[in-house]
Coordinates of C-alpha atoms and ligand atoms in Angstrom, one line a residue:
M260 CA -11.5 14.8 -30.5
F261 CA -10.4 14.3 -26.6
N262 CA -13.3 14.0 -24.1
I263 CA -12.6 16.3 -20.9
E264 CA -14.8 16.4 -18.3
K265 CA -12.7 18.5 -15.7
V266 CA -9.1 20.4 -16.6
M267 CA -6.8 19.3 -14.0
N268 CA -3.5 20.1 -13.8
P269 CA -0.8 17.9 -16.4
N270 CA 0.1 14.9 -15.0
L271 CA 4.1 15.0 -15.2
G272 CA 6.3 12.4 -13.9
L273 CA 10.3 13.1 -13.3
T274 CA 10.5 12.5 -16.8
G275 CA 8.0 15.2 -18.1
F276 CA 5.3 13.2 -21.0
D277 CA 7.0 10.2 -20.6
A278 CA 3.4 8.3 -21.5
V279 CA 2.9 4.8 -20.1
M280 CA 6.0 3.7 -17.6
S281 CA 5.5 0.3 -16.5
E282 CA 6.0 -0.3 -12.5
E283 CA 9.7 -2.0 -12.8
E284 CA 10.9 0.9 -14.6
L285 CA 9.1 3.6 -12.3
A286 CA 10.7 1.3 -9.5
I287 CA 14.2 1.5 -11.7
Q288 CA 13.7 5.3 -11.8
D289 CA 13.2 6.1 -8.5
V290 CA 16.2 4.2 -7.0
A291 CA 18.6 5.8 -10.1
H292 CA 16.7 9.4 -8.9
R293 CA 17.5 8.8 -5.7
F294 CA 20.9 8.0 -5.8
A295 CA 21.4 10.3 -8.4
A296 CA 19.5 13.3 -6.0
E297 CA 22.0 11.9 -2.6
V298 CA 24.9 10.3 -3.9
M299 CA 25.9 12.4 -7.1
R300 CA 25.1 15.1 -6.7
P301 CA 26.8 16.6 -3.5
I302 CA 29.9 14.3 -4.6
G303 CA 29.7 16.2 -8.0
E304 CA 29.5 19.5 -7.0
N305 CA 32.8 18.9 -4.2
L306 CA 34.4 17.2 -7.5
D307 CA 33.7 20.2 -9.3
K308 CA 35.3 23.0 -6.9
M309 CA 38.9 20.4 -6.3
S310 CA 41.8 20.2 -8.5
A311 CA 42.5 17.4 -11.0
E312 CA 44.9 15.9 -8.8
D313 CA 42.7 16.2 -6.0
V314 CA 39.7 14.7 -7.9
I315 CA 41.7 11.4 -8.1
A316 CA 43.8 11.8 -4.9
P317 CA 43.1 8.5 -2.5
E318 CA 40.9 10.9 0.0
S319 CA 38.6 12.1 -2.9
P320 CA 35.0 11.8 -2.5
L321 CA 35.2 10.3 -6.2
W322 CA 36.3 7.1 -4.3
D323 CA 33.4 6.9 -2.2
Y324 CA 30.8 7.1 -5.3
I325 CA 32.8 4.7 -7.3
K326 CA 32.1 2.4 -4.1
K327 CA 28.6 3.4 -3.3
M328 CA 27.8 3.0 -7.1
D329 CA 29.3 -0.6 -7.1
E330 CA 27.0 -1.2 -4.2
S331 CA 23.7 0.1 -5.4
G332 CA 24.1 -2.3 -8.3
I333 CA 22.7 0.7 -10.1
L334 CA 24.8 -0.2 -13.4
D335 CA 25.3 -4.2 -12.8
L336 CA 26.9 -5.4 -16.1
E337 CA 25.5 -8.9 -16.5
A338 CA 22.1 -8.0 -15.2
I339 CA 22.0 -4.8 -18.2
G340 CA 23.9 -7.3 -20.4
G341 CA 20.7 -10.0 -19.6
M342 CA 17.8 -7.9 -20.7
S343 CA 15.5 -7.8 -23.9
D344 CA 16.7 -5.7 -26.5
D345 CA 13.6 -3.6 -26.1
E346 CA 14.3 -4.3 -21.8
K347 CA 17.6 -2.0 -23.1
A348 CA 16.3 0.4 -25.2
R349 CA 13.9 1.6 -22.0
I350 CA 16.0 1.3 -19.2
I351 CA 19.3 2.1 -20.3
P352 CA 17.9 6.2 -20.9
I353 CA 15.8 6.0 -17.8
I354 CA 19.1 4.9 -15.4
F355 CA 21.3 7.3 -17.6
E356 CA 19.0 10.7 -17.9
E357 CA 18.8 10.4 -13.7
L358 CA 22.7 9.5 -13.0
A359 CA 23.8 12.6 -15.5
W360 CA 20.6 14.8 -13.5
G361 CA 22.9 14.4 -10.6
D362 CA 26.1 14.6 -12.2
C363 CA 26.9 14.1 -16.1
G364 CA 30.6 13.7 -15.2
L365 CA 30.2 11.2 -12.8
A366 CA 27.7 9.2 -14.5
L367 CA 30.4 9.1 -17.7
T368 CA 32.8 8.2 -15.0
S369 CA 30.8 5.0 -14.2
M370 CA 30.2 4.2 -17.9
V371 CA 33.5 4.6 -19.3
L372 CA 34.6 2.4 -16.6
K373 CA 32.9 -0.2 -17.6
F374 CA 34.3 -0.5 -21.6
P375 CA 36.6 -2.5 -21.8
A376 CA 34.5 -5.3 -19.5
F377 CA 31.3 -4.7 -22.0
A378 CA 34.0 -5.0 -24.8
A379 CA 35.3 -8.4 -22.8
Y380 CA 31.8 -9.6 -22.1
N381 CA 30.7 -8.8 -25.8
T382 CA 33.8 -11.4 -27.2
G383 CA 31.9 -13.9 -25.2
N384 CA 35.4 -15.3 -25.0
P385 CA 35.9 -16.9 -20.8
E386 CA 39.6 -15.8 -21.3
L387 CA 39.0 -12.1 -21.1
I388 CA 36.0 -12.0 -19.3
E389 CA 38.3 -13.1 -16.4
R390 CA 40.9 -10.9 -16.7
F391 CA 39.0 -7.4 -17.5
G392 CA 35.6 -8.3 -16.4
K393 CA 36.0 -6.9 -12.8
L394 CA 39.1 -4.0 -14.0
R395 CA 38.4 -0.5 -14.0
G396 CA 38.9 0.8 -17.7
C397 CA 39.3 3.7 -20.3
W398 CA 38.9 4.0 -23.8
V399 CA 42.1 4.9 -25.4
A400 CA 41.1 6.0 -29.1
T401 CA 42.7 10.0 -29.7
Q402 CA 46.1 11.2 -29.6
P403 CA 48.2 14.3 -29.4
D404 CA 48.1 14.6 -32.9
K405 CA 44.7 12.5 -34.0
G406 CA 41.8 14.2 -32.5
S407 CA 38.8 14.3 -35.3
E408 CA 40.9 11.8 -37.7
I409 CA 39.6 9.0 -35.1
V410 CA 36.0 10.1 -36.0
D411 CA 37.5 10.0 -39.2
M412 CA 39.0 6.0 -39.2
E413 CA 37.7 5.5 -42.9
G414 CA 38.8 8.7 -44.2
T415 CA 35.8 10.1 -45.9
E416 CA 37.0 14.0 -44.6
I417 CA 40.3 13.8 -45.6
H418 CA 40.7 16.8 -48.0
P419 CA 42.1 16.1 -51.7
G420 CA 46.0 15.4 -52.1
G421 CA 45.8 15.0 -47.8
K422 CA 46.3 12.0 -45.4
Q423 CA 45.9 11.2 -42.1
N424 CA 48.7 11.6 -39.3
K425 CA 50.3 8.5 -38.7
G426 CA 50.1 9.5 -34.9
N427 CA 52.7 8.7 -32.4
L428 CA 51.1 5.4 -30.7
V429 CA 51.2 3.0 -32.9
A430 CA 50.7 -1.1 -32.2
R431 CA 52.5 -3.5 -34.7
V432 CA 52.1 -7.3 -34.8
D433 CA 55.4 -9.5 -33.7
G434 CA 54.4 -13.3 -34.1
D435 CA 52.1 -13.7 -31.0
E436 CA 52.1 -10.7 -29.8
L437 CA 51.1 -6.9 -30.5
V438 CA 54.1 -4.2 -29.9
I439 CA 52.3 -0.7 -28.5
T440 CA 54.4 2.7 -28.4
G441 CA 53.8 6.1 -28.0
Q442 CA 51.2 7.9 -26.4
S443 CA 47.6 8.8 -26.1
S444 CA 46.1 12.1 -26.0
A445 CA 45.5 14.1 -22.6
W446 CA 41.5 13.5 -23.0
V447 CA 41.2 10.0 -22.2
S448 CA 38.8 9.6 -19.9
A449 CA 38.9 7.9 -16.1
T450 CA 42.6 7.0 -17.2
P451 CA 44.3 8.3 -14.1
I452 CA 41.9 5.9 -12.2
A453 CA 41.7 2.6 -15.1
E454 CA 43.4 -0.5 -14.6
C455 CA 43.3 -1.4 -17.9
G456 CA 41.9 0.3 -21.8
L457 CA 39.9 -0.8 -24.7
C458 CA 42.6 0.7 -27.1
Y459 CA 41.8 1.7 -30.7
L460 CA 45.2 1.9 -32.4
P461 CA 47.0 2.5 -36.0
C462 CA 48.6 -1.1 -36.9
D463 CA 51.5 -2.3 -39.0
Y464 CA 50.0 -5.8 -39.6
G465 CA 53.6 -6.4 -41.5
D466 CA 52.9 -4.2 -44.8
G467 CA 52.8 -0.8 -43.0
V468 CA 50.2 1.2 -41.0
Y469 CA 48.5 3.3 -44.5
K470 CA 45.8 2.2 -46.6
E471 CA 45.7 3.3 -50.4
N472 CA 43.5 6.3 -49.6
G473 CA 45.3 7.9 -46.6
S474 CA 43.8 6.0 -43.9
L475 CA 45.1 3.7 -41.7
N476 CA 45.1 0.6 -40.8
Q477 CA 43.7 -0.5 -37.4
I478 CA 43.2 -2.7 -34.4
A479 CA 41.0 -2.9 -31.1
V480 CA 42.8 -4.8 -27.9
L481 CA 42.5 -4.7 -24.2
V482 CA 45.5 -3.8 -22.8
P483 CA 46.1 -4.4 -19.0
F484 CA 48.1 -1.1 -17.5
D485 CA 50.0 -3.1 -14.9
L486 CA 52.2 -4.6 -18.2
P487 CA 55.8 -3.6 -18.2
G488 CA 56.1 -0.2 -20.2
V489 CA 52.6 1.2 -19.2
S490 CA 52.5 4.6 -17.3
K491 CA 50.1 7.6 -16.9
G492 CA 50.7 11.2 -17.3
K493 CA 49.2 14.1 -15.0
P494 CA 45.6 14.3 -15.0
L495 CA 44.3 17.4 -17.2
D496 CA 42.8 20.2 -15.9
K497 CA 39.6 21.4 -18.0
M498 CA 36.3 23.6 -18.1
G499 CA 33.7 21.3 -17.4
M500 CA 32.6 17.4 -16.2
R501 CA 35.5 17.9 -13.8
S502 CA 34.5 15.1 -12.2
L503 CA 35.6 12.8 -14.8
C504 CA 39.2 12.8 -15.1
Q505 CA 41.4 12.4 -18.1
G506 CA 44.7 11.8 -18.8
E507 CA 47.4 10.3 -21.5
V508 CA 48.8 6.9 -21.1
F509 CA 52.0 5.9 -22.2
F510 CA 53.3 3.1 -23.6
D511 CA 56.9 2.0 -24.2
E512 CA 57.3 -1.1 -26.6
V513 CA 54.4 -2.6 -24.2
R514 CA 54.0 -6.4 -25.7
V515 CA 50.4 -7.5 -25.2
P516 CA 49.5 -11.3 -26.1
M517 CA 47.1 -11.3 -29.4
S518 CA 44.9 -13.2 -27.5
Y519 CA 43.6 -10.0 -26.0
V520 CA 42.8 -8.3 -29.4
I521 CA 39.1 -7.7 -30.1
A522 CA 39.2 -6.7 -34.0
D523 CA 41.1 -6.6 -36.3
K524 CA 42.1 -5.7 -40.4
E525 CA 38.0 -5.3 -41.2
S526 CA 36.5 -6.1 -38.0
A527 CA 38.3 -2.9 -35.9
F528 CA 36.4 -0.5 -37.9
P529 CA 32.9 -1.6 -37.2
S530 CA 33.8 -2.4 -33.5
F531 CA 35.2 1.1 -33.3
I532 CA 31.8 2.1 -34.9
G533 CA 30.0 0.2 -32.4
A534 CA 31.8 2.0 -29.2
L535 CA 31.2 5.5 -31.1
T536 CA 27.7 4.7 -31.9
F537 CA 26.6 3.4 -28.4
G538 CA 28.7 6.4 -26.5
N539 CA 27.0 8.6 -28.9
M540 CA 23.9 7.4 -28.3
E541 CA 24.6 7.5 -24.5
M542 CA 25.2 11.4 -24.7
G543 CA 22.0 12.3 -26.1
I544 CA 20.3 10.9 -22.8
S545 CA 22.8 12.1 -20.1
F546 CA 22.6 15.8 -21.6
T547 CA 18.9 15.6 -21.8
G548 CA 19.4 15.0 -17.7
V549 CA 21.9 17.8 -17.2
A550 CA 19.1 20.3 -19.5
R551 CA 16.4 18.9 -17.2
A552 CA 18.7 19.8 -13.9
A553 CA 19.5 23.3 -15.4
Y554 CA 15.3 24.1 -16.4
E555 CA 14.0 22.5 -13.2
H556 CA 16.7 25.1 -10.8
A557 CA 15.4 28.0 -13.3
L558 CA 11.8 26.9 -12.5
A559 CA 12.2 26.6 -9.0
Y560 CA 14.5 29.8 -8.7
A561 CA 11.4 32.0 -10.8
H562 CA 9.4 31.1 -7.7
E563 CA 11.7 32.5 -5.3
R564 CA 13.3 35.2 -6.7
K565 CA 11.2 38.3 -6.4
Q566 CA 11.7 42.1 -8.4
G567 CA 9.1 44.4 -9.8
G568 CA 7.1 43.2 -6.7
V569 CA 6.4 40.0 -7.7
A570 CA 7.9 36.5 -7.8
I571 CA 9.7 36.4 -11.4
I572 CA 7.9 34.1 -12.7
E573 CA 4.9 36.4 -12.8
H574 CA 6.8 38.5 -15.3
Q575 CA 5.6 37.2 -19.1
S576 CA 9.2 37.0 -20.4
V577 CA 10.6 34.7 -17.7
K578 CA 7.2 32.4 -18.2
L579 CA 7.4 32.6 -21.5
R580 CA 11.4 31.6 -21.3
L581 CA 11.1 29.1 -18.7
F582 CA 8.3 27.2 -21.0
K583 CA 10.9 27.0 -24.4
M584 CA 13.7 25.6 -21.7
Q585 CA 10.9 22.7 -20.7
Q586 CA 10.2 22.1 -24.3
K587 CA 13.9 21.7 -25.4
V588 CA 14.5 19.3 -22.8
E589 CA 11.0 17.8 -24.3
A590 CA 12.9 16.9 -27.6
C591 CA 15.9 16.1 -26.6
R592 CA 14.5 13.3 -24.7
A593 CA 12.0 12.4 -26.9
L594 CA 14.5 12.4 -29.6
A595 CA 17.2 10.4 -27.5
L596 CA 14.8 7.9 -26.3
R597 CA 13.6 7.8 -30.0
V598 CA 17.7 7.0 -30.8
F599 CA 17.5 4.1 -28.3
A600 CA 14.5 2.6 -29.5
Y601 CA 15.8 2.7 -33.1
N602 CA 19.4 1.5 -32.1
Y603 CA 17.8 -1.7 -30.6
G604 CA 15.6 -2.6 -32.9
P605 CA 15.3 -4.4 -36.1
K606 CA 16.8 -1.7 -38.6
G607 CA 19.3 -0.3 -36.2
P608 CA 22.2 0.5 -34.7
H609 CA 23.4 3.1 -37.0
L610 CA 25.7 5.8 -35.9
L611 CA 24.0 8.4 -38.0
A612 CA 20.8 8.1 -35.3
S613 CA 23.0 8.3 -32.4
I614 CA 25.2 11.0 -33.9
T615 CA 21.7 12.8 -34.4
S616 CA 20.7 12.7 -30.7
K617 CA 24.7 13.6 -29.3
T618 CA 24.6 16.4 -31.3
F619 CA 21.3 18.2 -31.0
V620 CA 21.0 17.4 -27.8
S621 CA 24.4 18.6 -26.7
D622 CA 23.9 21.5 -28.4
T623 CA 20.6 22.0 -26.9
C624 CA 22.2 21.3 -23.6
V625 CA 24.1 24.5 -24.0
E626 CA 21.6 26.5 -24.7
V627 CA 19.0 25.6 -22.0
T628 CA 21.7 25.8 -19.5
S629 CA 22.9 29.2 -20.3
E630 CA 18.7 30.0 -20.3
A631 CA 19.1 29.0 -16.8
I632 CA 21.8 31.5 -16.0
Q633 CA 20.3 34.4 -17.9
I634 CA 17.1 33.6 -15.4
L635 CA 19.0 33.9 -12.8
G636 CA 20.8 36.7 -13.4
G637 CA 24.0 37.6 -11.5
N638 CA 23.2 34.6 -9.2
G639 CA 23.4 32.3 -12.0
L640 CA 27.2 32.9 -12.6
T641 CA 28.1 32.1 -9.7
K642 CA 29.5 29.2 -7.6
E643 CA 27.1 29.5 -4.9
Y644 CA 24.3 28.3 -7.8
P645 CA 24.7 25.3 -9.5
T646 CA 23.7 26.8 -13.3
E647 CA 27.3 28.1 -14.1
K648 CA 28.2 24.2 -13.9
L649 CA 25.9 22.9 -15.8
F650 CA 26.6 25.2 -18.6
R651 CA 30.7 24.4 -18.0
D652 CA 29.5 20.5 -18.1
A653 CA 27.1 21.4 -21.4
R654 CA 29.6 23.0 -23.5
T655 CA 32.1 20.0 -22.6
A656 CA 29.7 18.1 -24.4
Q657 CA 29.5 19.2 -28.0
I658 CA 33.6 18.2 -28.1
A659 CA 33.5 14.7 -26.2
D660 CA 32.9 11.7 -28.1
G661 CA 33.4 13.7 -31.1
E662 CA 33.6 17.2 -31.7
N663 CA 30.3 18.6 -33.4
N664 CA 31.1 19.1 -36.5
I665 CA 33.0 16.6 -37.8
L666 CA 30.6 13.8 -36.2
G667 CA 27.8 16.5 -38.1
L668 CA 29.9 15.9 -41.4
K669 CA 29.6 11.8 -41.4
A670 CA 26.3 12.2 -40.6
A671 CA 25.5 13.8 -43.6
R672 CA 27.7 12.0 -45.5
W673 CA 25.5 9.0 -44.7
L674 CA 22.2 10.9 -45.7
S675 CA 23.6 11.3 -49.3
K676 CA 25.1 7.7 -49.2
E677 CA 21.3 6.5 -48.3
F678 CA 19.8 8.6 -50.6
I679 CA 21.9 7.5 -53.7
A680 CA 21.5 3.8 -52.7
R681 CA 17.9 4.1 -52.3
N682 CA 17.9 6.6 -55.8
G683 CA 20.3 5.2 -57.9
Ligands
LIG859 C1 35.3 15.6 -21.7 C2 35.9 14.7 -23.0 C3 36.0 13.6 -22.7 C4 37.0 12.8 -24.0 N1 37.0 11.3 -23.4 C5 37.6 10.4 -24.8 C6 38.1 9.2 -24.1 O1 37.7 9.1 -23.6 N2 39.0 8.6 -24.9 C7 39.6 9.1 -26.0 O2 40.2 8.7 -27.0 N3 39.4 10.7 -26.4 C8 38.7 11.7 -25.5 N4 38.1 12.9 -25.6 C9 38.8 13.4 -26.9 C10 37.6 13.9 -28.1 O3 37.4 12.5 -28.4 C11 38.7 14.7 -28.8 O4 38.9 15.7 -28.0 C12 37.5 15.2 -30.1 O5 37.0 13.8 -31.3 C13 38.4 16.4 -30.7 O6 39.4 16.1 -31.1 P1 40.5 17.5 -30.6 O7 40.1 18.1 -29.5 O8 41.7 16.8 -31.2 O9 40.1 18.6 -32.1 P2 40.8 18.6 -33.4 O10 40.4 17.1 -33.8 O11 42.2 18.9 -33.8 O12 39.6 19.6 -34.0 C14 39.6 21.3 -33.8 C15 38.4 21.5 -34.8 O13 39.0 21.3 -36.5 C16 37.7 20.6 -36.9 N5 38.1 19.3 -37.7 C17 39.0 19.1 -37.7 N6 39.1 18.0 -38.8 C18 38.0 17.9 -39.5 C19 37.9 18.2 -41.0 N7 38.1 16.5 -41.1 N8 36.5 18.3 -41.5 C20 36.0 19.6 -40.9 N9 36.8 20.0 -39.9 C21 37.8 19.2 -39.0 C22 36.9 20.3 -35.9 O14 35.7 20.4 -36.1 C23 37.1 21.2 -34.8 O15 36.4 22.3 -34.9 C24 37.6 13.3 -25.1 C25 37.0 14.6 -24.4 C26 36.5 15.4 -24.1 C27 36.5 16.5 -24.1

C-alpha cells in the first residue's frame, strides 16, 4: 500500500495524470501551450465565424497564423525528422494535444500543409526534397464518388457481386510521364492554399485500372499545382473545423514526371496505409486536446455560474458530470499515447492501433463537448461561449480521415486476421 503522510490536492499538470515528463518535454509543452492560447485560439475563433471564402482571402488572419507557426519552429520538419522513435512517440503528441486544444482546425492545417514535404523527405531523394520540401501541400485521396472506398483501398468491404467505382480522377502511365485527369472530392483539406498535393490515384499501368477482386490499381505521386492543367474549386463551407479549409482540385490531362511518383503498383497501397496510420494516430491525440478544452471550459463555468443559491459546481449532479468528463479526457489521452508508443515501438506501426485511437477519441470527444454544452446550459448553445464550436469541431472528426464506421470495419477485419493467424 502507499504510505501517505499528508493528504494533499492532486498534482495535475496541463495533461492531467501524465506521470513523468522531462524538463525538455515540459518546456516543449509550455511553448506549444502558450502559442495555442495566445495565437491559435483567438485566430481560430475568428476564422470560425467567417465565410469559407473569407477564411482564405489575402487579408485573412489564417496567413498570420501560418507565418507565426513557421516562425515559431514548433513543427520544424527537420527537427522532428531528426528525433529518435522514442522521442517522436512522446514529443509529437505533447505538441499536437496543445495545438488542437488551441484550435483543431489550425492544428490540422499545419499538419496537412506539410504532408507532401514529409513524404518527399521520407524518400530521401534530393530532387523531391528540393522540389517539394518547402511547398504548402495537401493530401488528395477522396473523389466525388469515392469516399469510404479510399479507406477500403484493398477492397475487403466490397459487397458480394459489387465493385468499386472507377472514379473520375484517374492516372495513366505514358512513357516517362504520368497523365492525370479528373477531379478530387471537395473535401481535400488545405487545397485552397496548397501549392502541391500528395495524390493517391487509381492508375492504369497499361492493362486497365481494375484488379481481379474489383478493387483498383493505385499510384502515389507528388504533383506541383503550378503545372499546366491544374485548377481549384471554391472553398467548401462546413459545420465544424472551419479554420481548416477544403476544396476540389481539377486535373485536365496534367503531365507529371514519373520521377515524382513515390509509390506504385504493389507499394502504393502500403504507402497509403502509412499515411492513414499517421493521420488517424494524430487525430487521436488532437481530439483529446479538443475534449480537454471543453472539459476545462465547463469546469471553470461551473465555478462561476450560480443557481439555487450556490455555484453550480456545488450541485452533486454537476460535480459528477464534470468528473465523468475528466475521466473520458484521461481515457482518450491514455489510449492516444499508447498508440503513439505502439506505432513508434518495435511492434508497430499498424493501422489497427491508429483506428482504435481515432474512432474512440473522436466519438468520446463528441460526448464530452456535448456534455460541456449541457453544463453551460443555454449559454453553451450560443456563439458567445466556445462550447458549441468545440462540439461542431468534434462532430466533424467522426468523418474526417475516414468515417468512423468504415474505419471500425477495417479494424475488426484486422482483429480477425490476427486471431486466425495465431490460432489457425
Ligand atoms: C474535415 C474533413 C477533412 C477531410 N480531409 C480530407 C483530405 O485532406 N483529403 C481527402 O482526400 N479527403 C478528405 N476528407 C474526406 C473524408 O476522408 C471522407 O469524407 C470520408 O472518407 C467519408 O467519405 P464520404 O464523405 O464520401 O462518405 P461515404 O463514403 O459516401 O459514406 C457514407 C456512409 O456510408 C457508409 N459506407 C460507405 N461504404 C461502406 C461499406 N463498404 N460498408 C459499410 N458502410 C459503408 C459510411 O460508413 C458512411 O456512414 C475530409 C473530410 C472531412 C469531413
